[in-house]
Amino acid sequence: MSNAVVIQNVHKTYRQVEALKGITLDIPQGSFFGLLGPNGAGKSTLINIIAGLVRANQGHISVLGYDVVKDWRQARFSLGIVPQELVYDAFFNVREMLKLQAGYFGLGKENEPWIDELLETLSLTNKANESFLRLSGGMKRRLLIALALVHKPKVVVLDEPTAGVDVELRQSLWQFAKKLHQAGHTILLTTHYLEEAEALCEKIAILNHGEMIALDQTKNLLARHPYRWLYLDLKEDYQDFPLNLKDKIITQKPQQLVLRLHREQDSIVGILEELKKANIEVVDLHTNEPSLEEVFIHLINQETSS
């Protein structure tokens, strides 16, 4: 599989602050790729360099084979970006904004059927003659997506697209993102809603302090976490537990126990045998695997303490 975006040894310094410290990664064509990290990790800087809004001090980035500096016209035509900020022009209505955006890419009347399709798909048809200022927050988000797609880019960057929206709209936007992916678009997503990245992204890169601290398939990242959780329902409300189990207990409620087990060191069978020896009767149990959020926090803390 060829790559939609190639990032090679990218450095960026603002005055004396290193925002990016030699980032290298490939985003395969047709993939749903996640770019995660805490605030200040360098995500927005990297996206701005991909978009051609910021110049790297060192390194190269290409979009569908086009260098974002040398072949900037082709690179930008291949790319659509849904920004975090609600950018608007108060002088135009929704349809006019879309036509104007298409005009930046040399597209005229031949593109109007696609504009109509975008308006319909994103439930903006009845808002086509409204100004941006009169739209609700959710409709503004939909319009930003339409603006990013108006020139039919093959690579779409979703930069915190659901920040500040309600649950219903969030679900609607992710259904639309899935349709884009199924239609063959390459999706690059940044989000602080890690459960969304876990559900949508096939591969994830995690940045922290301008460095890439993880790059792997989502399922492999989840498997990296050294712990899992064991939930036990007990026959009675016990108070005394074997000493070698007490340090594993993270939650204790009447007739319920939650233990954190190390994948390689702790055996569920061994735990149950210890409880049996202590005459503690278990009536039910289940395990819980770590979420991407727990893996993310573990990696960030691990990198910070090293």
PDB file of C-alpha atoms in Angstrom:
ATOM      1  CA  MET A   1       0.000   0.000   0.000  1.00  0.00           C
ATOM      2  CA  SER A   2       1.400   3.414  -0.974  1.00  0.00           C
ATOM      3  CA  ASN A   3       1.412   6.308   1.469  1.00  0.00           C
ATOM      4  CA  ALA A   4      -0.940   9.290   1.413  1.00  0.00           C
ATOM      5  CA  VAL A   5       1.254  11.399   3.713  1.00  0.00           C
ATOM      6  CA  VAL A   6       4.993  10.972   4.235  1.00  0.00           C
ATOM      7  CA  ILE A   7       6.652  12.893   7.090  1.00  0.00           C
ATOM      8  CA  GLN A   8      10.448  12.719   7.223  1.00  0.00           C
ATOM      9  CA  ASN A   9      12.550  14.028  10.128  1.00  0.00           C
ATOM     10  CA  VAL A  10      10.471  17.166  10.657  1.00  0.00           C
ATOM     11  CA  HIS A  11      11.770  19.757  13.112  1.00  0.00           C
ATOM     12  CA  LYS A  12      10.115  23.024  14.063  1.00  0.00           C
ATOM     13  CA  THR A  13      11.386  25.624  16.514  1.00  0.00           C
ATOM     14  CA  TYR A  14       9.532  28.738  17.644  1.00  0.00           C
ATOM     15  CA  ARG A  15      12.228  31.063  18.965  1.00  0.00           C
ATOM     16  CA  GLN A  16      13.954  28.717  21.396  1.00  0.00           C
ATOM     17  CA  VAL A  17      11.075  26.278  21.899  1.00  0.00           C
ATOM     18  CA  GLU A  18      11.284  22.987  19.978  1.00  0.00           C
ATOM     19  CA  ALA A  19       7.726  22.223  18.929  1.00  0.00           C
ATOM     20  CA  LEU A  20       8.727  19.190  16.835  1.00  0.00           C
ATOM     21  CA  LYS A  21      11.892  17.146  17.327  1.00  0.00           C
ATOM     22  CA  GLY A  22      12.464  15.009  14.260  1.00  0.00           C
ATOM     23  CA  ILE A  23       9.043  13.474  13.550  1.00  0.00           C
ATOM     24  CA  THR A  24       9.033  10.668  10.979  1.00  0.00           C
ATOM     25  CA  LEU A  25       5.930   8.681  10.050  1.00  0.00           C
ATOM     26  CA  ASP A  26       3.961   7.418   7.050  1.00  0.00           C
ATOM     27  CA  ILE A  27       0.169   7.507   6.717  1.00  0.00           C
ATOM     28  CA  PRO A  28      -1.014   4.816   4.275  1.00  0.00           C
ATOM     29  CA  GLN A  29      -3.543   5.666   1.582  1.00  0.00           C
ATOM     30  CA  GLY A  30      -7.087   4.773   2.545  1.00  0.00           C
ATOM     31  CA  SER A  31      -6.278   4.477   6.255  1.00  0.00           C
ATOM     32  CA  PHE A  32      -8.031   6.011   9.266  1.00  0.00           C
ATOM     33  CA  PHE A  33      -5.040   7.350  11.211  1.00  0.00           C
ATOM     34  CA  GLY A  34      -5.028   8.929  14.676  1.00  0.00           C
ATOM     35  CA  LEU A  35      -2.613  11.626  15.849  1.00  0.00           C
ATOM     36  CA  LEU A  36      -2.854  11.954  19.625  1.00  0.00           C
ATOM     37  CA  GLY A  37      -1.075  13.811  22.378  1.00  0.00           C
ATOM     38  CA  PRO A  38      -1.645  16.195  25.295  1.00  0.00           C
ATOM     39  CA  ASN A  39      -1.910  19.953  24.792  1.00  0.00           C
ATOM     40  CA  GLY A  40       1.407  21.335  23.577  1.00  0.00           C
ATOM     41  CA  ALA A  41       2.557  17.991  22.160  1.00  0.00           C
ATOM     42  CA  GLY A  42       3.048  19.412  18.649  1.00  0.00           C
ATOM     43  CA  LYS A  43      -0.048  18.057  16.879  1.00  0.00           C
ATOM     44  CA  SER A  44      -1.325  21.409  15.593  1.00  0.00           C
ATOM     45  CA  THR A  45       2.162  22.457  14.499  1.00  0.00           C
ATOM     46  CA  LEU A  46       2.525  19.253  12.483  1.00  0.00           C
ATOM     47  CA  ILE A  47      -0.891  19.706  10.868  1.00  0.00           C
ATOM     48  CA  ASN A  48      -0.092  23.319  10.017  1.00  0.00           C
ATOM     49  CA  ILE A  49       3.115  22.199   8.305  1.00  0.00           C
ATOM     50  CA  ILE A  50       1.203  19.542   6.351  1.00  0.00           C
ATOM     51  CA  ALA A  51      -1.282  22.232   5.314  1.00  0.00           C
ATOM     52  CA  GLY A  52       1.465  24.616   4.215  1.00  0.00           C
ATOM     53  CA  LEU A  53       0.564  27.222   6.827  1.00  0.00           C
ATOM     54  CA  VAL A  54       3.876  26.813   8.679  1.00  0.00           C
ATOM     55  CA  ARG A  55       7.370  26.020   7.360  1.00  0.00           C
ATOM     56  CA  ALA A  56       9.443  23.340   9.029  1.00  0.00           C
ATOM     57  CA  ASN A  57      13.002  24.256  10.022  1.00  0.00           C
ATOM     58  CA  GLN A  58      14.147  20.860   8.827  1.00  0.00           C
ATOM     59  CA  GLY A  59      12.666  17.804   7.124  1.00  0.00           C
ATOM     60  CA  HIS A  60      10.152  17.125   4.379  1.00  0.00           C
ATOM     61  CA  ILE A  61       6.443  16.342   4.094  1.00  0.00           C
ATOM     62  CA  SER A  62       4.596  15.137   1.013  1.00  0.00           C
ATOM     63  CA  VAL A  63       0.888  14.582   0.368  1.00  0.00           C
ATOM     64  CA  LEU A  64       0.143  11.960  -2.311  1.00  0.00           C
ATOM     65  CA  GLY A  65       3.712  12.357  -3.487  1.00  0.00           C
ATOM     66  CA  TYR A  66       3.615  16.165  -3.694  1.00  0.00           C
ATOM     67  CA  ASP A  67       6.092  18.070  -1.536  1.00  0.00           C
ATOM     68  CA  VAL A  68       4.130  20.583   0.563  1.00  0.00           C
ATOM     69  CA  VAL A  69       6.714  23.293  -0.194  1.00  0.00           C
ATOM     70  CA  LYS A  70       7.952  22.598  -3.730  1.00  0.00           C
ATOM     71  CA  ASP A  71       4.646  21.240  -5.105  1.00  0.00           C
ATOM     72  CA  TRP A  72       2.391  23.253  -2.848  1.00  0.00           C
ATOM     73  CA  ARG A  73      -0.477  23.691  -5.342  1.00  0.00           C
ATOM     74  CA  GLN A  74      -0.910  19.955  -5.936  1.00  0.00           C
ATOM     75  CA  ALA A  75      -0.345  19.154  -2.266  1.00  0.00           C
ATOM     76  CA  ARG A  76      -3.029  21.579  -1.102  1.00  0.00           C
ATOM     77  CA  PHE A  77      -5.461  20.412  -3.781  1.00  0.00           C
ATOM     78  CA  SER A  78      -5.045  16.863  -2.429  1.00  0.00           C
ATOM     79  CA  LEU A  79      -5.775  17.948   1.137  1.00  0.00           C
ATOM     80  CA  GLY A  80      -8.901  19.040   3.001  1.00  0.00           C
ATOM     81  CA  ILE A  81      -8.668  20.282   6.595  1.00  0.00           C
ATOM     82  CA  VAL A  82     -11.482  20.622   9.127  1.00  0.00           C
ATOM     83  CA  PRO A  83      -9.965  23.069  11.663  1.00  0.00           C
ATOM     84  CA  GLN A  84     -10.537  23.333  15.400  1.00  0.00           C
ATOM     85  CA  GLU A  85     -11.567  26.980  15.199  1.00  0.00           C
ATOM     86  CA  LEU A  86     -14.924  28.155  13.851  1.00  0.00           C
ATOM     87  CA  VAL A  87     -13.532  30.225  10.989  1.00  0.00           C
ATOM     88  CA  TYR A  88     -16.148  32.290   9.161  1.00  0.00           C
ATOM     89  CA  ASP A  89     -16.870  35.241   6.883  1.00  0.00           C
ATOM     90  CA  ALA A  90     -19.895  37.224   7.990  1.00  0.00           C
ATOM     91  CA  PHE A  91     -20.468  38.672   4.506  1.00  0.00           C
ATOM     92  CA  PHE A  92     -21.465  35.384   2.802  1.00  0.00           C
ATOM     93  CA  ASN A  93     -24.163  32.778   3.241  1.00  0.00           C
ATOM     94  CA  VAL A  94     -23.477  29.039   3.374  1.00  0.00           C
ATOM     95  CA  ARG A  95     -23.735  28.362  -0.357  1.00  0.00           C
ATOM     96  CA  GLU A  96     -21.660  31.409  -1.228  1.00  0.00           C
ATOM     97  CA  MET A  97     -18.920  30.313   1.176  1.00  0.00           C
ATOM     98  CA  LEU A  98     -18.774  26.906  -0.474  1.00  0.00           C
ATOM     99  CA  LYS A  99     -18.650  28.398  -3.984  1.00  0.00           C
ATOM    100  CA  LEU A 100     -15.932  30.821  -2.896  1.00  0.00           C
ATOM    101  CA  GLN A 101     -13.894  28.003  -1.327  1.00  0.00           C
ATOM    102  CA  ALA A 102     -14.250  25.952  -4.524  1.00  0.00           C
ATOM    103  CA  GLY A 103     -13.070  28.970  -6.510  1.00  0.00           C
ATOM    104  CA  TYR A 104      -9.779  28.986  -4.607  1.00  0.00           C
ATOM    105  CA  PHE A 105      -9.091  25.617  -6.246  1.00  0.00           C
ATOM    106  CA  GLY A 106     -10.120  26.780  -9.724  1.00  0.00           C
ATOM    107  CA  LEU A 107     -13.524  25.118  -9.593  1.00  0.00           C
ATOM    108  CA  GLY A 108     -16.599  26.875 -10.985  1.00  0.00           C
ATOM    109  CA  LYS A 109     -20.143  25.957 -11.989  1.00  0.00           C
ATOM    110  CA  GLU A 110     -19.140  22.379 -12.789  1.00  0.00           C
ATOM    111  CA  ASN A 111     -18.661  21.884  -9.038  1.00  0.00           C
ATOM    112  CA  GLU A 112     -22.150  23.054  -8.011  1.00  0.00           C
ATOM    113  CA  PRO A 113     -23.745  19.548  -8.139  1.00  0.00           C
ATOM    114  CA  TRP A 114     -21.105  18.422  -5.612  1.00  0.00           C
ATOM    115  CA  ILE A 115     -21.911  21.442  -3.437  1.00  0.00           C
ATOM    116  CA  ASP A 116     -25.583  20.453  -3.520  1.00  0.00           C
ATOM    117  CA  GLU A 117     -24.630  16.894  -2.549  1.00  0.00           C
ATOM    118  CA  LEU A 118     -22.527  18.126   0.368  1.00  0.00           C
ATOM    119  CA  LEU A 119     -25.367  20.345   1.592  1.00  0.00           C
ATOM    120  CA  GLU A 120     -27.765  17.406   1.440  1.00  0.00           C
ATOM    121  CA  THR A 121     -25.390  14.892   3.036  1.00  0.00           C
ATOM    122  CA  LEU A 122     -24.550  17.223   5.916  1.00  0.00           C
ATOM    123  CA  SER A 123     -28.170  18.353   6.444  1.00  0.00           C
ATOM    124  CA  LEU A 124     -27.369  21.930   5.428  1.00  0.00           C
ATOM    125  CA  THR A 125     -29.744  22.288   2.479  1.00  0.00           C
ATOM    126  CA  ASN A 126     -32.303  24.343   4.393  1.00  0.00           C
ATOM    127  CA  LYS A 127     -29.466  26.550   5.706  1.00  0.00           C
ATOM    128  CA  ALA A 128     -27.894  27.231   2.302  1.00  0.00           C
ATOM    129  CA  ASN A 129     -28.974  30.889   2.274  1.00  0.00           C
ATOM    130  CA  GLU A 130     -28.199  31.577   5.943  1.00  0.00           C
ATOM    131  CA  SER A 131     -25.115  33.511   7.042  1.00  0.00           C
ATOM    132  CA  PHE A 132     -22.526  31.724   9.170  1.00  0.00           C
ATOM    133  CA  LEU A 133     -23.401  33.940  12.137  1.00  0.00           C
ATOM    134  CA  ARG A 134     -26.988  32.664  12.185  1.00  0.00           C
ATOM    135  CA  LEU A 135     -26.018  28.999  12.300  1.00  0.00           C
ATOM    136  CA  SER A 136     -26.032  26.903  15.458  1.00  0.00           C
ATOM    137  CA  GLY A 137     -22.738  25.518  16.737  1.00  0.00           C
ATOM    138  CA  GLY A 138     -23.508  22.105  15.244  1.00  0.00           C
ATOM    139  CA  MET A 139     -24.367  23.542  11.840  1.00  0.00           C
ATOM    140  CA  LYS A 140     -21.135  25.552  11.867  1.00  0.00           C
ATOM    141  CA  ARG A 141     -19.197  22.328  12.417  1.00  0.00           C
ATOM    142  CA  ARG A 142     -21.026  20.711   9.485  1.00  0.00           C
ATOM    143  CA  LEU A 143     -20.197  23.694   7.280  1.00  0.00           C
ATOM    144  CA  LEU A 144     -16.494  23.453   8.170  1.00  0.00           C
ATOM    145  CA  ILE A 145     -16.556  19.836   6.998  1.00  0.00           C
ATOM    146  CA  ALA A 146     -18.294  20.842   3.754  1.00  0.00           C
ATOM    147  CA  LEU A 147     -15.701  23.565   3.162  1.00  0.00           C
ATOM    148  CA  ALA A 148     -12.899  21.037   3.634  1.00  0.00           C
ATOM    149  CA  LEU A 149     -14.474  18.623   1.129  1.00  0.00           C
ATOM    150  CA  VAL A 150     -15.692  21.077  -1.510  1.00  0.00           C
ATOM    151  CA  HIS A 151     -12.722  20.371  -3.841  1.00  0.00           C
ATOM    152  CA  LYS A 152     -12.981  16.581  -3.356  1.00  0.00           C
ATOM    153  CA  PRO A 153      -9.620  16.026  -1.601  1.00  0.00           C
ATOM    154  CA  LYS A 154      -8.326  12.484  -1.223  1.00  0.00           C
ATOM    155  CA  VAL A 155      -6.758  13.213   2.186  1.00  0.00           C
ATOM    156  CA  VAL A 156      -8.925  14.705   4.943  1.00  0.00           C
ATOM    157  CA  VAL A 157      -7.580  16.069   8.233  1.00  0.00           C
ATOM    158  CA  LEU A 158     -10.101  16.220  11.084  1.00  0.00           C
ATOM    159  CA  ASP A 159      -8.526  18.481  13.716  1.00  0.00           C
ATOM    160  CA  GLU A 160     -10.625  18.152  16.900  1.00  0.00           C
ATOM    161  CA  PRO A 161     -13.828  18.127  14.795  1.00  0.00           C
ATOM    162  CA  THR A 162     -16.182  17.269  17.682  1.00  0.00           C
ATOM    163  CA  ALA A 163     -14.779  19.663  20.276  1.00  0.00           C
ATOM    164  CA  GLY A 164     -17.643  21.325  22.112  1.00  0.00           C
ATOM    165  CA  VAL A 165     -20.494  19.590  20.276  1.00  0.00           C
ATOM    166  CA  ASP A 166     -23.312  17.562  21.817  1.00  0.00           C
ATOM    167  CA  VAL A 167     -23.444  13.761  21.845  1.00  0.00           C
ATOM    168  CA  GLU A 168     -25.993  13.488  19.031  1.00  0.00           C
ATOM    169  CA  LEU A 169     -23.961  15.639  16.652  1.00  0.00           C
ATOM    170  CA  ARG A 170     -20.759  13.841  17.623  1.00  0.00           C
ATOM    171  CA  GLN A 171     -22.288  10.516  16.629  1.00  0.00           C
ATOM    172  CA  SER A 172     -23.551  12.029  13.372  1.00  0.00           C
ATOM    173  CA  LEU A 173     -20.127  13.446  12.492  1.00  0.00           C
ATOM    174  CA  TRP A 174     -18.401  10.125  13.140  1.00  0.00           C
ATOM    175  CA  GLN A 175     -20.906   8.292  10.946  1.00  0.00           C
ATOM    176  CA  PHE A 176     -20.038  10.754   8.200  1.00  0.00           C
ATOM    177  CA  ALA A 177     -16.299  10.254   8.815  1.00  0.00           C
ATOM    178  CA  LYS A 178     -16.787   6.493   8.495  1.00  0.00           C
ATOM    179  CA  LYS A 179     -18.555   6.988   5.160  1.00  0.00           C
ATOM    180  CA  LEU A 180     -15.666   9.121   3.913  1.00  0.00           C
ATOM    181  CA  HIS A 181     -13.232   6.398   4.920  1.00  0.00           C
ATOM    182  CA  GLN A 182     -15.315   3.681   3.272  1.00  0.00           C
ATOM    183  CA  ALA A 183     -15.383   5.784   0.091  1.00  0.00           C
ATOM    184  CA  GLY A 184     -11.580   5.596  -0.056  1.00  0.00           C
ATOM    185  CA  HIS A 185     -10.529   8.826   1.632  1.00  0.00           C
ATOM    186  CA  THR A 186      -7.487   8.847   3.883  1.00  0.00           C
ATOM    187  CA  ILE A 187      -8.493  10.299   7.262  1.00  0.00           C
ATOM    188  CA  LEU A 188      -6.076  11.894   9.736  1.00  0.00           C
ATOM    189  CA  LEU A 189      -7.790  12.525  13.062  1.00  0.00           C
ATOM    190  CA  THR A 190      -6.712  14.472  16.117  1.00  0.00           C
ATOM    191  CA  THR A 191      -8.992  14.288  19.134  1.00  0.00           C
ATOM    192  CA  HIS A 192      -9.006  14.465  22.927  1.00  0.00           C
ATOM    193  CA  TYR A 193     -11.920  12.004  22.981  1.00  0.00           C
ATOM    194  CA  LEU A 194      -9.755   8.909  23.089  1.00  0.00           C
ATOM    195  CA  GLU A 195     -12.686   6.501  22.985  1.00  0.00           C
ATOM    196  CA  GLU A 196     -13.398   7.873  19.495  1.00  0.00           C
ATOM    197  CA  ALA A 197      -9.828   7.263  18.353  1.00  0.00           C
ATOM    198  CA  GLU A 198     -10.029   3.741  19.768  1.00  0.00           C
ATOM    199  CA  ALA A 199     -13.250   3.032  17.870  1.00  0.00           C
ATOM    200  CA  LEU A 200     -12.285   4.653  14.557  1.00  0.00           C
ATOM    201  CA  CYS A 201      -8.525   4.617  14.009  1.00  0.00           C
ATOM    202  CA  GLU A 202      -6.649   1.657  12.563  1.00  0.00           C
ATOM    203  CA  LYS A 203      -3.252   3.082  13.476  1.00  0.00           C
ATOM    204  CA  ILE A 204      -2.181   5.731  15.988  1.00  0.00           C
ATOM    205  CA  ALA A 205       0.822   7.964  16.596  1.00  0.00           C
ATOM    206  CA  ILE A 206       1.223   9.607  20.011  1.00  0.00           C
ATOM    207  CA  LEU A 207       3.245  12.802  20.419  1.00  0.00           C
ATOM    208  CA  ASN A 208       4.544  14.344  23.615  1.00  0.00           C
ATOM    209  CA  HIS A 209       6.782  17.418  23.918  1.00  0.00           C
ATOM    210  CA  GLY A 210       7.402  17.360  20.166  1.00  0.00           C
ATOM    211  CA  GLU A 211       8.570  13.738  20.067  1.00  0.00           C
ATOM    212  CA  MET A 212       6.789  10.624  18.874  1.00  0.00           C
ATOM    213  CA  ILE A 213       6.537   8.232  21.808  1.00  0.00           C
ATOM    214  CA  ALA A 214       4.367   5.572  20.141  1.00  0.00           C
ATOM    215  CA  LEU A 215       3.414   4.500  16.618  1.00  0.00           C
ATOM    216  CA  ASP A 216       1.495   1.282  16.130  1.00  0.00           C
ATOM    217  CA  GLN A 217      -1.741  -0.409  15.152  1.00  0.00           C
ATOM    218  CA  THR A 218      -4.482   0.464  17.645  1.00  0.00           C
ATOM    219  CA  LYS A 219      -4.896  -3.160  18.736  1.00  0.00           C
ATOM    220  CA  ASN A 220      -1.146  -3.435  19.375  1.00  0.00           C
ATOM    221  CA  LEU A 221      -1.126  -0.254  21.458  1.00  0.00           C
ATOM    222  CA  LEU A 222      -3.938  -1.638  23.605  1.00  0.00           C
ATOM    223  CA  ALA A 223      -1.962  -4.837  24.118  1.00  0.00           C
ATOM    224  CA  ARG A 224       1.052  -2.838  25.379  1.00  0.00           C
ATOM    225  CA  HIS A 225      -0.624  -1.879  28.640  1.00  0.00           C
ATOM    226  CA  PRO A 226       0.828  -4.142  31.342  1.00  0.00           C
ATOM    227  CA  TYR A 227      -2.347  -4.374  33.432  1.00  0.00           C
ATOM    228  CA  ARG A 228      -5.919  -5.615  33.254  1.00  0.00           C
ATOM    229  CA  TRP A 229      -8.726  -5.481  35.805  1.00  0.00           C
ATOM    230  CA  LEU A 230     -10.410  -8.371  37.582  1.00  0.00           C
ATOM    231  CA  TYR A 231     -13.921  -7.742  38.956  1.00  0.00           C
ATOM    232  CA  LEU A 232     -15.092 -10.142  41.661  1.00  0.00           C
ATOM    233  CA  ASP A 233     -18.565 -10.540  43.175  1.00  0.00           C
ATOM    234  CA  LEU A 234     -18.269 -12.093  46.625  1.00  0.00           C
ATOM    235  CA  LYS A 235     -20.757 -14.157  48.609  1.00  0.00           C
ATOM    236  CA  GLU A 236     -20.316 -12.033  51.721  1.00  0.00           C
ATOM    237  CA  ASP A 237     -18.875  -8.663  52.751  1.00  0.00           C
ATOM    238  CA  TYR A 238     -15.339  -9.766  53.623  1.00  0.00           C
ATOM    239  CA  GLN A 239     -12.876  -7.397  55.267  1.00  0.00           C
ATOM    240  CA  ASP A 240      -9.663  -9.410  55.571  1.00  0.00           C
ATOM    241  CA  PHE A 241      -7.815 -10.476  52.438  1.00  0.00           C
ATOM    242  CA  PRO A 242      -4.496 -12.263  51.933  1.00  0.00           C
ATOM    243  CA  LEU A 243      -1.605  -9.845  52.335  1.00  0.00           C
ATOM    244  CA  ASN A 244      -0.174 -10.630  48.892  1.00  0.00           C
ATOM    245  CA  LEU A 245      -3.481  -9.523  47.309  1.00  0.00           C
ATOM    246  CA  LYS A 246      -3.998  -6.288  49.211  1.00  0.00           C
ATOM    247  CA  ASP A 247      -1.620  -4.274  47.014  1.00  0.00           C
ATOM    248  CA  LYS A 248      -3.606  -5.353  43.932  1.00  0.00           C
ATOM    249  CA  ILE A 249      -6.959  -4.113  45.262  1.00  0.00           C
ATOM    250  CA  ILE A 250      -7.965  -0.794  43.692  1.00  0.00           C
ATOM    251  CA  THR A 251     -11.663  -0.769  44.653  1.00  0.00           C
ATOM    252  CA  GLN A 252     -13.407  -2.446  47.566  1.00  0.00           C
ATOM    253  CA  LYS A 253     -17.174  -2.291  48.030  1.00  0.00           C
ATOM    254  CA  PRO A 254     -19.631  -4.479  49.936  1.00  0.00           C
ATOM    255  CA  GLN A 255     -19.439  -7.914  48.299  1.00  0.00           C
ATOM    256  CA  GLN A 256     -17.402  -6.545  45.383  1.00  0.00           C
ATOM    257  CA  LEU A 257     -13.694  -6.309  44.684  1.00  0.00           C
ATOM    258  CA  VAL A 258     -11.684  -4.872  41.799  1.00  0.00           C
ATOM    259  CA  LEU A 259      -8.061  -5.945  41.413  1.00  0.00           C
ATOM    260  CA  ARG A 260      -5.394  -4.666  39.049  1.00  0.00           C
ATOM    261  CA  LEU A 261      -3.397  -7.572  37.667  1.00  0.00           C
ATOM    262  CA  HIS A 262      -0.106  -7.500  35.815  1.00  0.00           C
ATOM    263  CA  ARG A 263      -0.464  -9.431  32.562  1.00  0.00           C
ATOM    264  CA  GLU A 264       2.802 -11.356  32.924  1.00  0.00           C
ATOM    265  CA  GLN A 265       3.086 -11.705  36.685  1.00  0.00           C
ATOM    266  CA  ASP A 266      -0.457 -12.314  37.954  1.00  0.00           C
ATOM    267  CA  SER A 267      -2.587 -15.347  37.153  1.00  0.00           C
ATOM    268  CA  ILE A 268      -6.368 -15.238  37.613  1.00  0.00           C
ATOM    269  CA  VAL A 269      -6.274 -18.900  38.649  1.00  0.00           C
ATOM    270  CA  GLY A 270      -3.639 -18.048  41.245  1.00  0.00           C
ATOM    271  CA  ILE A 271      -5.758 -15.184  42.594  1.00  0.00           C
ATOM    272  CA  LEU A 272      -8.784 -17.466  42.954  1.00  0.00           C
ATOM    273  CA  GLU A 273      -6.714 -20.106  44.751  1.00  0.00           C
ATOM    274  CA  GLU A 274      -5.461 -17.485  47.236  1.00  0.00           C
ATOM    275  CA  LEU A 275      -9.034 -16.383  47.933  1.00  0.00           C
ATOM    276  CA  LYS A 276     -10.165 -19.993  48.357  1.00  0.00           C
ATOM    277  CA  LYS A 277      -7.397 -20.621  50.900  1.00  0.00           C
ATOM    278  CA  ALA A 278      -8.660 -17.605  52.852  1.00  0.00           C
ATOM    279  CA  ASN A 279     -12.235 -19.025  52.732  1.00  0.00           C
ATOM    280  CA  ILE A 280     -13.415 -16.131  50.561  1.00  0.00           C
ATOM    281  CA  GLU A 281     -16.117 -17.373  48.199  1.00  0.00           C
ATOM    282  CA  VAL A 282     -16.410 -15.846  44.718  1.00  0.00           C
ATOM    283  CA  VAL A 283     -19.858 -16.051  43.079  1.00  0.00           C
ATOM    284  CA  ASP A 284     -19.041 -14.283  39.807  1.00  0.00           C
ATOM    285  CA  LEU A 285     -16.148 -12.626  38.008  1.00  0.00           C
ATOM    286  CA  HIS A 286     -15.178 -10.841  34.810  1.00  0.00           C
ATOM    287  CA  THR A 287     -12.128  -9.081  33.442  1.00  0.00           C
ATOM    288  CA  ASN A 288     -11.774  -5.713  31.788  1.00  0.00           C
ATOM    289  CA  GLU A 289      -9.074  -4.867  29.256  1.00  0.00           C
ATOM    290  CA  PRO A 290      -7.448  -1.401  29.261  1.00  0.00           C
ATOM    291  CA  SER A 291      -8.926   1.361  27.116  1.00  0.00           C
ATOM    292  CA  LEU A 292      -6.893   3.581  24.797  1.00  0.00           C
ATOM    293  CA  GLU A 293      -7.213   6.347  27.393  1.00  0.00           C
ATOM    294  CA  GLU A 294      -5.498   4.185  30.017  1.00  0.00           C
ATOM    295  CA  VAL A 295      -2.782   3.185  27.550  1.00  0.00           C
ATOM    296  CA  PHE A 296      -2.324   6.846  26.583  1.00  0.00           C
ATOM    297  CA  ILE A 297      -1.937   7.991  30.205  1.00  0.00           C
ATOM    298  CA  HIS A 298       0.436   5.115  30.936  1.00  0.00           C
ATOM    299  CA  LEU A 299       2.679   6.003  27.954  1.00  0.00           C
ATOM    300  CA  ILE A 300       2.666   9.733  28.727  1.00  0.00           C
ATOM    301  CA  ASN A 301       3.518   9.132  32.397  1.00  0.00           C
ATOM    302  CA  GLN A 302       6.179   6.594  31.451  1.00  0.00           C
ATOM    303  CA  GLU A 303       7.803   9.032  29.018  1.00  0.00           C
ATOM    304  CA  THR A 304       7.595  11.942  31.493  1.00  0.00           C
ATOM    305  CA  SER A 305       9.255   9.984  34.313  1.00  0.00           C
ATOM    306  CA  SER A 306      12.085   8.622  32.136  1.00  0.00           C
TER     307      SER A 306
END
